[in-house]
Short mmCIF file of C-alpha atoms in Angstrom, two decimals:
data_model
loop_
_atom_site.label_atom_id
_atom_site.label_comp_id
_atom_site.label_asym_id
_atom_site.label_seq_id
_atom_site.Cartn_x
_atom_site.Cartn_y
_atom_site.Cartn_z
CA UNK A 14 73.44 21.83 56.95
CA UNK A 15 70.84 24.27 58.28
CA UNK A 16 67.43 24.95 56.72
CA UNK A 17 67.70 28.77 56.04
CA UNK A 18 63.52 28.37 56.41
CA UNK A 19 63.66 26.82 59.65
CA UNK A 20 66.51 29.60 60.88
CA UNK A 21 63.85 32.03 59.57
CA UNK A 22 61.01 30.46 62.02
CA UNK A 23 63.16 30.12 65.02
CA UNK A 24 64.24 34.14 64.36
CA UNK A 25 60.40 34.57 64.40
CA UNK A 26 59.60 32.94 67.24
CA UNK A 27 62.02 34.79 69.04
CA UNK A 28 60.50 38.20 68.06
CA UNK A 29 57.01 36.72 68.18
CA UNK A 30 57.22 35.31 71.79
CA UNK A 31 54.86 31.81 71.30
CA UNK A 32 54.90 29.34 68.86
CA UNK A 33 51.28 30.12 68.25
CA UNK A 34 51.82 34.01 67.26
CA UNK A 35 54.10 32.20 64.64
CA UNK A 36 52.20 29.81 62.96
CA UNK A 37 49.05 32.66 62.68
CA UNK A 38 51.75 35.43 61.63
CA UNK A 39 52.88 32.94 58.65
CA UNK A 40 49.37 30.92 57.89
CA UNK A 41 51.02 27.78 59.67
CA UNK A 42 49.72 25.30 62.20
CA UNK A 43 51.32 25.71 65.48
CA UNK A 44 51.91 22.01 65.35
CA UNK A 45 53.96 22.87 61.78
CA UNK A 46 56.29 25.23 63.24
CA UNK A 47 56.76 22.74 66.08
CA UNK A 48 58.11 20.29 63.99
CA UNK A 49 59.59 22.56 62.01
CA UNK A 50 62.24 23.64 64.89
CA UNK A 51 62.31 20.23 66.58
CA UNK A 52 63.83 19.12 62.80
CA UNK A 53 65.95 22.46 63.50
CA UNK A 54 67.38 21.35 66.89
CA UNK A 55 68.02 17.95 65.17
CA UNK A 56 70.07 19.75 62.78
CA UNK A 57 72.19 21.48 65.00
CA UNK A 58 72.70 19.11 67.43
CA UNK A 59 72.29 20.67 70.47
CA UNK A 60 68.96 22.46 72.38
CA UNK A 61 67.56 25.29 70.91
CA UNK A 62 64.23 25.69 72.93
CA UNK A 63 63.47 24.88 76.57
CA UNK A 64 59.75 24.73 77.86
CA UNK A 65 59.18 27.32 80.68
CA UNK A 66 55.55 27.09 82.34
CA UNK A 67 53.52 26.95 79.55
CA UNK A 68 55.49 29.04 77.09
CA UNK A 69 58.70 27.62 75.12
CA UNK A 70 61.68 30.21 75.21
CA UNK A 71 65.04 29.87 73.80
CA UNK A 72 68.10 28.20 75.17
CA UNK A 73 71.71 30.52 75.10
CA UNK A 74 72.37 28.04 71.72
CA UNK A 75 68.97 28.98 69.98
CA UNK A 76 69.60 32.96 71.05
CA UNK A 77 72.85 32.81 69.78
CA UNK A 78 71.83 31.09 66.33
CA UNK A 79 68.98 33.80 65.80
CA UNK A 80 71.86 36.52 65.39
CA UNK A 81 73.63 34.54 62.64
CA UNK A 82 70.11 34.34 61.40
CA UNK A 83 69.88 37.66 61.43
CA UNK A 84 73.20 37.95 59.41
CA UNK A 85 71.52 35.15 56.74
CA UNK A 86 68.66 36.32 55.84
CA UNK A 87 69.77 39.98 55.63
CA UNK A 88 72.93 38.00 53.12
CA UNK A 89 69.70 36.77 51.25
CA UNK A 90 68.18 40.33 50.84
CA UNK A 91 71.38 41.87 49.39
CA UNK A 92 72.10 38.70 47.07
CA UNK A 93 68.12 39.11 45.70
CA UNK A 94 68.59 43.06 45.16
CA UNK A 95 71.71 42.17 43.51
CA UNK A 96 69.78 39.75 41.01
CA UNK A 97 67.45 42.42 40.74
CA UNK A 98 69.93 45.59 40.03
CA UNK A 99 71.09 43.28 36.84
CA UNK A 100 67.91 42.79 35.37
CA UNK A 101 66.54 45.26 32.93
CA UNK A 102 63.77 48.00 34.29
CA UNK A 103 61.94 48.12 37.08
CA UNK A 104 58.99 46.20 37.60
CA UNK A 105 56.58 43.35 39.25
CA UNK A 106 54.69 43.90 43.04
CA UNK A 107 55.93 46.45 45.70
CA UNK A 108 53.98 46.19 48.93
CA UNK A 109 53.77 49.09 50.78
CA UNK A 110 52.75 49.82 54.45
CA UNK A 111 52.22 53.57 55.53
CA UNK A 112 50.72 55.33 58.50
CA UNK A 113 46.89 57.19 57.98
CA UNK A 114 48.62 60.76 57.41
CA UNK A 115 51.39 59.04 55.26
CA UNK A 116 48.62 57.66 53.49
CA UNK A 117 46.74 60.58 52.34
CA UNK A 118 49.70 62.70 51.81
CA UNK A 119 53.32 61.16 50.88
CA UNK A 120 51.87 57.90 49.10
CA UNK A 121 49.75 59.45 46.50
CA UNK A 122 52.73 62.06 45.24
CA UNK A 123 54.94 58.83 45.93
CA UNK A 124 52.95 56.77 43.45
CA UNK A 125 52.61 58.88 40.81
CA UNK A 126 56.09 59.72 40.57
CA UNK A 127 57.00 56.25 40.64
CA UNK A 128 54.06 55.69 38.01
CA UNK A 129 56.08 58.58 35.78
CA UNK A 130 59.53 57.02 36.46
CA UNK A 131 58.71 52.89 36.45
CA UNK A 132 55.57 52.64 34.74
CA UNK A 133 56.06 48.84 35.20
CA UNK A 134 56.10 48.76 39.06
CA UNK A 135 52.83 47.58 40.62
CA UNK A 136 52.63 49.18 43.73
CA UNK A 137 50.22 47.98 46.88
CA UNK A 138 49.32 49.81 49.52
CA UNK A 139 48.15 48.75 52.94
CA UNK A 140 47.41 51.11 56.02
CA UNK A 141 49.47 49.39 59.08
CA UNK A 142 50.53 50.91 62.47
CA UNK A 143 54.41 51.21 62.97
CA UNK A 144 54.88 49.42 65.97
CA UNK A 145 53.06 46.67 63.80
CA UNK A 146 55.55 47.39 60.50
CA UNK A 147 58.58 44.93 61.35
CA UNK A 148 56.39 42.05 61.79
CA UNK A 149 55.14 43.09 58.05
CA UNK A 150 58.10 43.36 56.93
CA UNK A 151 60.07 39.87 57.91
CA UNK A 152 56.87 38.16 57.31
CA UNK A 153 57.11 39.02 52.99
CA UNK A 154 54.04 40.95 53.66
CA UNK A 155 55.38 44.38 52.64
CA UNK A 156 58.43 45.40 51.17
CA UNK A 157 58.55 48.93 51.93
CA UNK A 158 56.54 51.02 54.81
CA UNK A 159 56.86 54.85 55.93
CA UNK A 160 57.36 54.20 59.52
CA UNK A 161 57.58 57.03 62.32
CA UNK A 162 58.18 57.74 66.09
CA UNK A 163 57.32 60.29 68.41
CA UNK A 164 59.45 62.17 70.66
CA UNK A 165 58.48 60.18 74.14
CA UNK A 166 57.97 57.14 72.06
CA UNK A 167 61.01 56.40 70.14
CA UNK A 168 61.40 53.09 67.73
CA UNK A 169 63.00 50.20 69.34
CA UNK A 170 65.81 48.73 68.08
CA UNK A 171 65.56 45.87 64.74
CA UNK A 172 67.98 44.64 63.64
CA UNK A 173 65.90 42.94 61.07
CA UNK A 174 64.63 46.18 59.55
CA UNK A 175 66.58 48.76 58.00
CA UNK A 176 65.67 52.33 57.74
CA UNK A 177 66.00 55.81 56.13
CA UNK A 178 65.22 58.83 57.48
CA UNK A 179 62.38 61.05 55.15
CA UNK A 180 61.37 64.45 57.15
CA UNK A 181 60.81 65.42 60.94
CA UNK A 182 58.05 67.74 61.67
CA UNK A 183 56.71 69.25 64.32
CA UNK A 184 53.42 68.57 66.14
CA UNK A 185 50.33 70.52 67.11
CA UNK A 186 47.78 71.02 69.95
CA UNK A 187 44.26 71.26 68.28
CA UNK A 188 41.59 72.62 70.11
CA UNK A 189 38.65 74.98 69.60
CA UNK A 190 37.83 77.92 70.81
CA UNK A 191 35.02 76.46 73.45
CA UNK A 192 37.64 74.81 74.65
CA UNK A 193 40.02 76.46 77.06
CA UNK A 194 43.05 77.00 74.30
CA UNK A 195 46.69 76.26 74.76
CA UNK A 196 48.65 78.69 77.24
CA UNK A 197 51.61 81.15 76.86
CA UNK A 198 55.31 79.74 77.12
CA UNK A 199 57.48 77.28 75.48
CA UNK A 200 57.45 73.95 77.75
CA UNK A 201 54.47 71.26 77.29
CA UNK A 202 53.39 71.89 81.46
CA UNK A 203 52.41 75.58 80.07
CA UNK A 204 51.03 74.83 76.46
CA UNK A 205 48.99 72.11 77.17
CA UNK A 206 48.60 72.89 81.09
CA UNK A 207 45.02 74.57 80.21
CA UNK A 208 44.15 71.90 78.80
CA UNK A 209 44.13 69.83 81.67
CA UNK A 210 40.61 69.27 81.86
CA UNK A 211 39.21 68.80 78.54
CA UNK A 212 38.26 66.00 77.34
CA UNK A 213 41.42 64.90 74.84
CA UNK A 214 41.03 63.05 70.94
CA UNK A 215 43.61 60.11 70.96
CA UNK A 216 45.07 57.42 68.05
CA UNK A 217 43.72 53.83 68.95
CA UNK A 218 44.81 52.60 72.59
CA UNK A 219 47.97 50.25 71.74
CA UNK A 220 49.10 52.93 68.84
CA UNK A 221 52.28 54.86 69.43
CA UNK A 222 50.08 58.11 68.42
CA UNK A 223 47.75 56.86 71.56
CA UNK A 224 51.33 56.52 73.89
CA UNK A 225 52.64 59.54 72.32
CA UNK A 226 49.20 61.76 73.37
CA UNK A 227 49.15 60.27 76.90
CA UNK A 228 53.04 60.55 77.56
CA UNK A 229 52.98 64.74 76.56
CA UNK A 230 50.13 64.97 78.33
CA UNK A 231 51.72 63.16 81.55
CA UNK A 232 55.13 65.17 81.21
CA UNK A 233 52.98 68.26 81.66
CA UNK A 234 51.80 67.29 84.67
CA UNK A 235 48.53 65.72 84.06
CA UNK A 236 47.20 62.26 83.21
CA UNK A 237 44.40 63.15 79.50
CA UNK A 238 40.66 61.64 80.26
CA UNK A 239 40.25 60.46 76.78
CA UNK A 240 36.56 60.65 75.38
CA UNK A 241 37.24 59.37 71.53
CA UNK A 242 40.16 57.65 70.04
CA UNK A 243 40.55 57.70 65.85
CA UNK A 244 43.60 57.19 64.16
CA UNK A 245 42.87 59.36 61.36
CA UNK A 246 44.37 62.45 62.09
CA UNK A 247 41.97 64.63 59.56
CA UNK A 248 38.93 63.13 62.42
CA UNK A 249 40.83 64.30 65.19
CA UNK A 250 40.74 68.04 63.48
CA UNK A 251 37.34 67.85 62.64
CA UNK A 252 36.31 66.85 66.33
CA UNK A 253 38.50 69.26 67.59
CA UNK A 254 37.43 71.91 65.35
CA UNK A 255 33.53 71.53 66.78
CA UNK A 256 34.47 71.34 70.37
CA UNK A 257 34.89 67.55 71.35
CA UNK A 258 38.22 67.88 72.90
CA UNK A 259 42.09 68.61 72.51
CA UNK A 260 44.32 66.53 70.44
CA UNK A 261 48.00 66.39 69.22
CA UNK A 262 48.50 66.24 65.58
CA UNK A 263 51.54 66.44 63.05
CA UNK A 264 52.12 69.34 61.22
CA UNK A 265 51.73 67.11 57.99
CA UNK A 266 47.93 67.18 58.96
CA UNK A 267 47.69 70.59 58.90
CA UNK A 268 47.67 71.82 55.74
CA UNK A 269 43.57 71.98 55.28
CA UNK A 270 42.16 72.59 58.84
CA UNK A 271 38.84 72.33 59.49
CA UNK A 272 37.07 76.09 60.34
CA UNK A 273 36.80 76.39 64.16
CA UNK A 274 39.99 74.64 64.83
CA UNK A 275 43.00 76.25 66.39
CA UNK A 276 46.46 74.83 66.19
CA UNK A 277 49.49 75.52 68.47
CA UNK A 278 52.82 74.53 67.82
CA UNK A 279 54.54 72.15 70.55
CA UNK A 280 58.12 71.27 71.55
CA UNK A 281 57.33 68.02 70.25
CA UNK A 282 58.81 66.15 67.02
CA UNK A 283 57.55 63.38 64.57
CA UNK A 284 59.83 61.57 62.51
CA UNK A 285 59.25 59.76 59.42
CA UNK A 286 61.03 57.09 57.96
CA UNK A 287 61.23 54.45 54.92
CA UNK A 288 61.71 50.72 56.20
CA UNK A 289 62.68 47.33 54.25
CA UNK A 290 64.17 44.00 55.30
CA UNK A 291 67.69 44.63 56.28
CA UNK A 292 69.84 43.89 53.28
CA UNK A 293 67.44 45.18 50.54
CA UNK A 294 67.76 48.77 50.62
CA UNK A 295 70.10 48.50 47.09
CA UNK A 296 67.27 46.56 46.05
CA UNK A 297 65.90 49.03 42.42
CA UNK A 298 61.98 49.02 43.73
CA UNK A 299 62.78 49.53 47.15
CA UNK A 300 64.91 51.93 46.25
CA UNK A 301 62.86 53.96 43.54
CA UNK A 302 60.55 53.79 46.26
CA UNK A 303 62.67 55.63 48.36
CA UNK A 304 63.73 58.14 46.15
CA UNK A 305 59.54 58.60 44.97
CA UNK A 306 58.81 59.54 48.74
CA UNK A 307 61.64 62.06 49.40
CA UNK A 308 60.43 63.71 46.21
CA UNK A 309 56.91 63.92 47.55
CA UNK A 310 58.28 65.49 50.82
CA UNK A 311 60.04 67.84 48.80
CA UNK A 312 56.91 69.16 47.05
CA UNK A 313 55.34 69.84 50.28
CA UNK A 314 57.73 71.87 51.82
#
């Protein structure tokens, strides 16, 4: 019989890459996981893992077992939210990831309709980028996280996340009027074109805001010299708003801009998302969670 845990660490070391990234994602020594999967491969009765240079990848057999783990573990998920839809109420811990802007704007209206509706949930909240979310997520470290993507950087495919869509917006050059402002037209070569050689305001290099900014920037026919690089979208206004460069923002920022900023609608989408562990979206929290969010989108709008 397999060990469902030891499926679960072989699934992670495929996603993960190193046997090292494992054992620091889930607080275990690298020398745990080993023997961990070498108990797996004993189990299964065939090689799972093959050593190449100084990295250890997975044989056709161990690729081929991670998609029934997939399958397992996402069985698991719907058999807890089953045990949990025939309990009474809704309560205990929901862990919950968002993004800075999701942060200051969905999540607060989120929690206090879900304070309203399940007084008995205790709901956490962590900032986390999305590119960093699915690792969260099959780790047990959150539950539920608004996620989002940017038109040049769309999500990658996970099969061990599953996802709902909450509200597309559109995005925004900010600038200020010492800077050369956005140009006439409707493509991004003729809107951000005059903004060529400003200094820009990016998210955090490694950020799909940061690959976002640089991508737009690059499709209009220039490469951005970045000069600072925040992830809070409400900095990026303000430092756009007293000259310190151009920036791209979501219109869910926009509400409250700084004086001295000037905003100018793009071509260019953001889309916003609620993610969980595949299998758990019937889960009651999770789903409460979901329905908390859409309401606080709905008050915005």
């Amino acid at each position: 019989m397999l060990d469902v845990r030891r499926l679960y660490l072989l699934r992670e070391l495929d996603r993960r890459g190193t046997i090292a990234a494992v054992a620091e994602a889930l607080t275990f020594t690298a020398s745990a996981v080993s023997q961990q999967l070498s108990v797996l491969e004993r189990e299964a009765g065939v090689a799972l893992l093959e050593r190449s240079g100084r990295r250890v990848v997975l044989t056709p057999a161990g690729r081929s077992l991670v998609a029934h783990a997939d399958a397992v573990l996402e069985r698991l998920e719907l058999a807890v939210a089953e045990l949990a839809n025939a309990r009474e109420g809704i309560g205990g811990s929901l862990r919950i990831g968002t993004f800075p802007s999701g942060g200051h704007t969905i999540v607060p209206a989120a929690l206090a309709e879900l304070a309203r509706r399940h007084p008995a949930l205790e709901p956490m909240v962590q900032e986390i980028d999305s590119a960093r979310v699915s690792d969260g997520l099959r780790a047990g470290e959150l539950d539920v996280a608004l996620v989002h993507d940017y038109d040049f950087v769309p999500a990658s495919p996970d099969t061990t996340v599953d996802e709902v869509p909450l509200l597309e917006e559109p995005m925004y050059l900010a600038t200020n009027t010492a800077i050369q402002s956005a140009g006439r037209g409707n493509t991004l070569a003729e809107l951000l074109g005059p903004c060529a050689e400003a200094p820009w305001i990016t998210a955090r290099d490694g950020t799909t805001g940061h690959a976002m900014a640089v991508r737009a920037c690059q499709a209009a026919g220039f490469q951005p010299r970045i000069h600072h690089q925040v992830n809070d979208f409400r900095t990026a206004l303000s430092l756009a708003a007293i000259g310190q460069g151009a920036g791209l923002v979501p219109e869910m920022a926009t509400a409250h801009p700084p004086a001295g900023v000037v905003l100018t609608k793009l071509p260019l989408f953001r889309r916003s998302r609620v993610a969980f562990r595949a299998g758990g979206g019937t889960h009651p929290a999770k789903a409460a969670f979901v329905a908390a969010a859409r309401t606080a989108v709905d008050q915005r709008q």
